[in-house]
Short mmCIF file of C-alpha atoms and ligand atoms in Angstrom, two decimals:
data_model
loop_
_atom_site.label_atom_id
_atom_site.label_comp_id
_atom_site.label_asym_id
_atom_site.label_seq_id
_atom_site.Cartn_x
_atom_site.Cartn_y
_atom_site.Cartn_z
CA MET A 1 0.00 0.00 0.00
CA ASP A 2 2.93 2.33 0.77
CA ASP A 3 5.07 0.87 -2.04
CA ASP A 4 4.92 3.83 -4.38
CA VAL A 5 5.67 6.48 -1.82
CA VAL A 6 8.53 4.52 -0.23
CA LEU A 7 9.97 3.60 -3.63
CA SER A 8 10.06 7.34 -4.46
CA ALA A 9 12.65 7.89 -1.67
CA PRO A 10 16.23 8.77 -2.72
CA LEU A 11 17.30 5.32 -1.55
CA PHE A 12 15.64 3.81 -4.62
CA ALA A 13 16.37 6.55 -7.15
CA ALA A 14 17.59 5.23 -10.52
CA ILE A 15 17.45 1.58 -9.42
CA ASP A 16 15.69 -1.00 -11.55
CA PRO A 17 12.21 -1.86 -10.24
CA GLU A 18 13.06 -5.48 -9.46
CA ALA A 19 16.01 -4.65 -7.21
CA SER A 20 14.04 -1.80 -5.58
CA GLN A 21 11.13 -4.10 -4.85
CA ALA A 22 13.50 -6.71 -3.38
CA LEU A 23 15.02 -4.14 -0.99
CA PHE A 24 11.59 -2.75 -0.09
CA THR A 25 10.32 -6.27 0.69
CA SER A 26 13.31 -6.88 2.96
CA MET A 27 12.55 -3.72 5.00
CA LYS A 28 10.72 -4.29 8.26
CA PRO A 29 7.36 -2.45 8.46
CA LEU A 30 6.56 -0.76 11.71
CA ARG A 31 3.47 1.05 13.01
CA LEU A 32 4.00 4.10 15.19
CA PRO A 33 0.92 5.59 16.88
CA ARG A 34 0.75 9.37 17.39
CA GLY A 35 2.95 10.41 20.31
CA ARG A 36 5.19 7.32 20.28
CA ALA A 37 8.95 7.73 19.76
CA VAL A 38 10.89 5.39 17.51
CA PHE A 39 14.22 6.37 19.10
CA HIS A 40 15.64 9.03 21.41
CA GLU A 41 18.40 11.59 21.10
CA GLY A 42 21.67 10.19 22.51
CA GLU A 43 20.86 6.52 21.96
CA PRO A 44 23.09 4.40 19.75
CA GLY A 45 21.50 3.82 16.35
CA ASP A 46 21.95 1.08 13.80
CA ARG A 47 18.97 1.53 11.50
CA LEU A 48 17.26 4.12 9.37
CA TYR A 49 13.62 4.61 8.47
CA VAL A 50 11.60 5.60 5.43
CA ILE A 51 8.11 7.01 6.10
CA GLY A 52 5.31 5.21 4.25
CA ALA A 53 2.48 7.21 5.83
CA GLY A 54 1.98 9.73 8.63
CA LYS A 55 4.28 12.37 10.05
CA VAL A 56 7.38 12.24 12.23
CA LYS A 57 8.90 15.13 14.18
CA LEU A 58 12.61 15.31 14.94
CA GLY A 59 13.28 17.13 18.18
CA ARG A 60 16.07 17.97 20.57
CA ARG A 61 15.75 18.78 24.25
CA SER A 62 17.89 21.27 26.17
CA THR A 63 19.26 20.41 29.61
CA ASP A 64 16.52 22.55 31.21
CA GLY A 65 13.83 20.55 29.38
CA ARG A 66 12.90 22.93 26.54
CA GLU A 67 12.29 21.36 23.16
CA ASN A 68 13.25 22.45 19.68
CA LEU A 69 11.95 20.83 16.52
CA LEU A 70 14.45 20.40 13.70
CA SER A 71 11.89 19.24 11.19
CA VAL A 72 8.63 17.44 10.56
CA LEU A 73 8.95 14.76 7.89
CA GLY A 74 6.28 13.09 5.80
CA PRO A 75 5.76 10.20 3.36
CA GLY A 76 8.74 9.29 1.18
CA GLU A 77 11.24 10.96 3.51
CA MET A 78 14.03 9.21 5.38
CA PHE A 79 15.59 9.72 8.80
CA GLY A 80 18.10 7.99 11.08
CA GLU A 81 20.94 8.01 8.55
CA LEU A 82 23.23 10.53 10.30
CA SER A 83 24.42 8.09 12.95
CA LEU A 84 25.52 5.85 10.08
CA PHE A 85 27.37 8.43 7.96
CA ASP A 86 28.88 10.03 11.07
CA PRO A 87 29.03 7.18 13.61
CA GLY A 88 27.79 8.43 16.95
CA PRO A 89 24.60 8.67 18.99
CA ARG A 90 21.23 9.71 17.55
CA THR A 91 21.22 13.48 17.02
CA ALA A 92 17.48 13.87 17.68
CA THR A 93 14.40 12.10 19.03
CA ALA A 94 11.95 10.87 16.37
CA THR A 95 8.28 10.89 17.41
CA ALA A 96 5.09 10.34 15.40
CA VAL A 97 2.86 13.45 15.29
CA ALA A 98 0.27 11.53 13.26
CA ASP A 99 -0.12 7.72 13.22
CA ALA A 100 2.76 6.58 11.03
CA ARG A 101 3.90 3.56 9.08
CA LEU A 102 7.66 3.26 8.80
CA TYR A 103 9.98 0.92 6.94
CA GLU A 104 13.18 0.04 8.70
CA LEU A 105 16.56 -0.74 7.14
CA SER A 106 19.64 -1.68 9.11
CA HIS A 107 22.80 0.31 8.51
CA ALA A 108 24.53 -2.96 7.49
CA GLU A 109 21.88 -3.53 4.80
CA LEU A 110 22.29 0.07 3.63
CA ILE A 111 26.06 -0.39 3.28
CA ASP A 112 25.48 -3.58 1.21
CA TRP A 113 22.98 -1.67 -0.94
CA LEU A 114 25.40 1.22 -1.53
CA GLU A 115 28.17 -1.21 -2.47
CA ARG A 116 25.88 -2.87 -5.00
CA TYR A 117 24.49 0.43 -6.33
CA PRO A 118 27.05 3.20 -5.76
CA ALA A 119 24.90 5.63 -7.80
CA VAL A 120 22.41 5.71 -4.90
CA ALA A 121 25.05 7.56 -2.84
CA LYS A 122 24.64 10.59 -5.11
CA HIS A 123 20.91 10.74 -4.37
CA LEU A 124 21.49 10.36 -0.64
CA LEU A 125 24.07 13.17 -0.77
CA GLU A 126 21.53 15.35 -2.59
CA ALA A 127 18.96 14.69 0.14
CA LEU A 128 21.54 15.50 2.86
CA ALA A 129 22.63 18.67 1.07
CA ARG A 130 19.00 19.78 0.77
CA ARG A 131 18.59 19.23 4.50
CA LEU A 132 21.75 21.22 5.27
CA ARG A 133 20.57 24.05 3.03
CA ARG A 134 17.25 24.15 4.88
CA THR A 135 18.97 24.00 8.28
CA ASN A 136 21.31 26.87 7.34
CA GLU A 137 18.35 28.92 6.31
CA ALA A 138 16.51 28.18 9.57
CA LEU A 139 19.63 29.14 11.52
CA ALA A 140 19.97 32.45 9.66
CA ASP A 141 16.26 33.13 10.21
CA LEU A 142 16.65 32.57 13.95
CA VAL A 143 19.26 35.33 13.95
CA PHE A 144 17.89 37.71 11.31
CA ALA A 145 14.12 37.20 10.95
CA ASP A 146 11.34 38.17 13.35
CA VAL A 147 8.83 35.65 14.68
CA PRO A 148 6.02 36.42 12.15
CA GLY A 149 8.57 35.99 9.32
CA ARG A 150 9.62 32.63 10.74
CA VAL A 151 5.99 31.55 11.19
CA ALA A 152 5.26 32.44 7.55
CA LYS A 153 8.29 30.46 6.45
CA ALA A 154 7.41 27.44 8.60
CA LEU A 155 3.88 27.38 7.13
CA LEU A 156 5.23 27.56 3.58
CA ASP A 157 7.77 24.83 4.33
CA LEU A 158 5.08 22.57 5.84
CA SER A 159 2.88 23.26 2.79
CA THR A 160 5.52 21.80 0.44
CA ARG A 161 5.18 18.48 2.29
CA PHE A 162 1.61 18.38 3.52
CA GLY A 163 -0.31 20.94 1.43
CA GLU A 164 -3.51 19.80 -0.31
CA PRO A 165 -5.54 22.06 -2.60
CA ALA A 166 -8.77 23.30 -0.95
CA ASP A 167 -11.60 25.44 -2.39
CA ASP A 168 -10.06 28.71 -1.27
CA GLY A 169 -6.37 27.90 -0.83
CA LEU A 170 -3.85 25.29 0.22
CA ARG A 171 -4.82 23.22 3.26
CA VAL A 172 -1.84 22.21 5.39
CA ALA A 173 -2.78 19.50 7.90
CA HIS A 174 0.40 19.72 9.97
CA ASP A 175 -1.00 17.81 12.97
CA LEU A 176 1.13 19.90 15.31
CA THR A 177 -0.13 21.31 18.59
CA GLN A 178 0.40 25.04 19.19
CA GLU A 179 3.29 24.11 21.44
CA GLU A 180 4.92 21.99 18.72
CA LEU A 181 4.45 24.70 16.12
CA ALA A 182 6.19 27.11 18.49
CA GLN A 183 9.04 24.61 18.99
CA LEU A 184 9.44 24.40 15.22
CA VAL A 185 9.59 28.18 14.87
CA GLY A 186 11.86 28.58 17.92
CA ALA A 187 9.67 31.08 19.78
CA SER A 188 7.14 31.09 22.61
CA ARG A 189 3.64 29.73 22.08
CA GLU A 190 2.17 33.16 22.79
CA THR A 191 4.24 34.98 20.13
CA VAL A 192 3.57 32.33 17.50
CA ASN A 193 -0.12 32.42 18.33
CA LYS A 194 -0.15 36.19 17.99
CA ALA A 195 1.50 36.00 14.57
CA LEU A 196 -1.02 33.40 13.40
CA ALA A 197 -3.94 35.46 14.71
CA ASP A 198 -2.56 38.49 12.86
CA PHE A 199 -2.20 36.49 9.60
CA ALA A 200 -5.79 35.26 10.04
CA ALA A 201 -7.08 38.81 10.68
CA ARG A 202 -5.39 39.96 7.46
CA GLY A 203 -7.03 37.11 5.55
CA TRP A 204 -3.74 35.38 4.70
CA VAL A 205 -4.61 32.14 6.51
CA ARG A 206 -7.54 30.37 8.13
CA ARG A 207 -6.92 28.24 11.22
CA GLU A 208 -8.61 24.88 11.55
CA GLY A 209 -7.43 23.00 14.66
CA ARG A 210 -4.24 21.18 13.72
CA ALA A 211 -4.41 22.47 10.16
CA VAL A 212 -4.14 25.84 8.52
CA VAL A 213 -5.44 26.91 5.13
CA LEU A 214 -3.04 29.20 3.29
CA LEU A 215 -5.25 31.76 1.53
CA ASP A 216 -2.71 34.29 0.26
CA MET A 217 0.57 32.61 -0.65
CA ASP A 218 2.04 35.80 -2.17
CA ARG A 219 1.67 37.82 1.02
CA LEU A 220 3.00 34.94 3.12
CA GLU A 221 5.99 34.55 0.81
CA ARG A 222 6.73 38.27 1.04
CA ARG A 223 6.41 38.13 4.84
CA ALA A 224 8.79 35.15 4.94
CA ARG A 225 11.55 37.04 3.07
P1 CMP B 1 20.21 10.23 13.41
O1 CMP B 1 21.18 11.16 14.05
O2 CMP B 1 20.60 8.82 13.22
O3 CMP B 1 18.85 10.29 14.25
C1 CMP B 1 18.12 11.53 14.27
C2 CMP B 1 17.80 11.88 12.84
O4 CMP B 1 17.15 13.12 12.64
C3 CMP B 1 19.10 12.06 12.04
O5 CMP B 1 19.79 10.83 11.97
C4 CMP B 1 18.57 12.67 10.77
O6 CMP B 1 18.00 11.67 9.94
C5 CMP B 1 17.44 13.54 11.32
N1 CMP B 1 17.87 14.96 11.40
C6 CMP B 1 18.85 15.46 12.20
N2 CMP B 1 18.96 16.79 12.00
C7 CMP B 1 18.06 17.14 11.07
C8 CMP B 1 17.70 18.38 10.44
N3 CMP B 1 18.30 19.52 10.75
N4 CMP B 1 16.72 18.34 9.50
C9 CMP B 1 16.09 17.19 9.20
N5 CMP B 1 16.39 16.00 9.75
C10 CMP B 1 17.37 15.97 10.67
#
């Protein structure tokens, strides 16, 4: 059922369908209910995961207990590879924010796969470079952009993964609580809420529980710059 979306991951790019299917079949499926973690920051890690369905947040916790979200990933995306490419403990905790189905691959199997199909390494590097680009941008925004600008950017970023056309705009069912949205933006819940309320008052967005409908992409894009 998740075949197509998992087979669209960089891990399978440019590989013949038979070999891709064989690797996919060897991956262990795993169900992760909302709120459950698949691994925690600091643990040793020897496997990576491709998301077949649902959403997974990657978060880090400071010593005083505050949380920061690095990213929220969706179907076709991979995580858990860093502790393979740079051996060391998990760099973040991975938790389902919506019921998820994951496909697990051990690092040993990944190494075998890369030895058989070295061209896959290029696609994995592309995915890592994209992630680094995004992280650099988020870091610069933390220093240079104000909270409403960061909220606008976070909404646009979430829309590239989870946006679905609606009658009057693009509906982004992010499944994040207000607290989690604030952790993603790197600001307090109150300030993020204020920015969202302001966007709604201007008619740029409409809030719907754990979703938001983007009504004026142009204005949001300009606000995110
Ligand atoms: P690993 O360190 O094994 O476990 C945590 C995972 O979170 C990590 O591998 C990456 O797959 C993922 N991750 C870490 N940092 C980021 C980031 N900045 N953006 C997206 N994903 C990340």
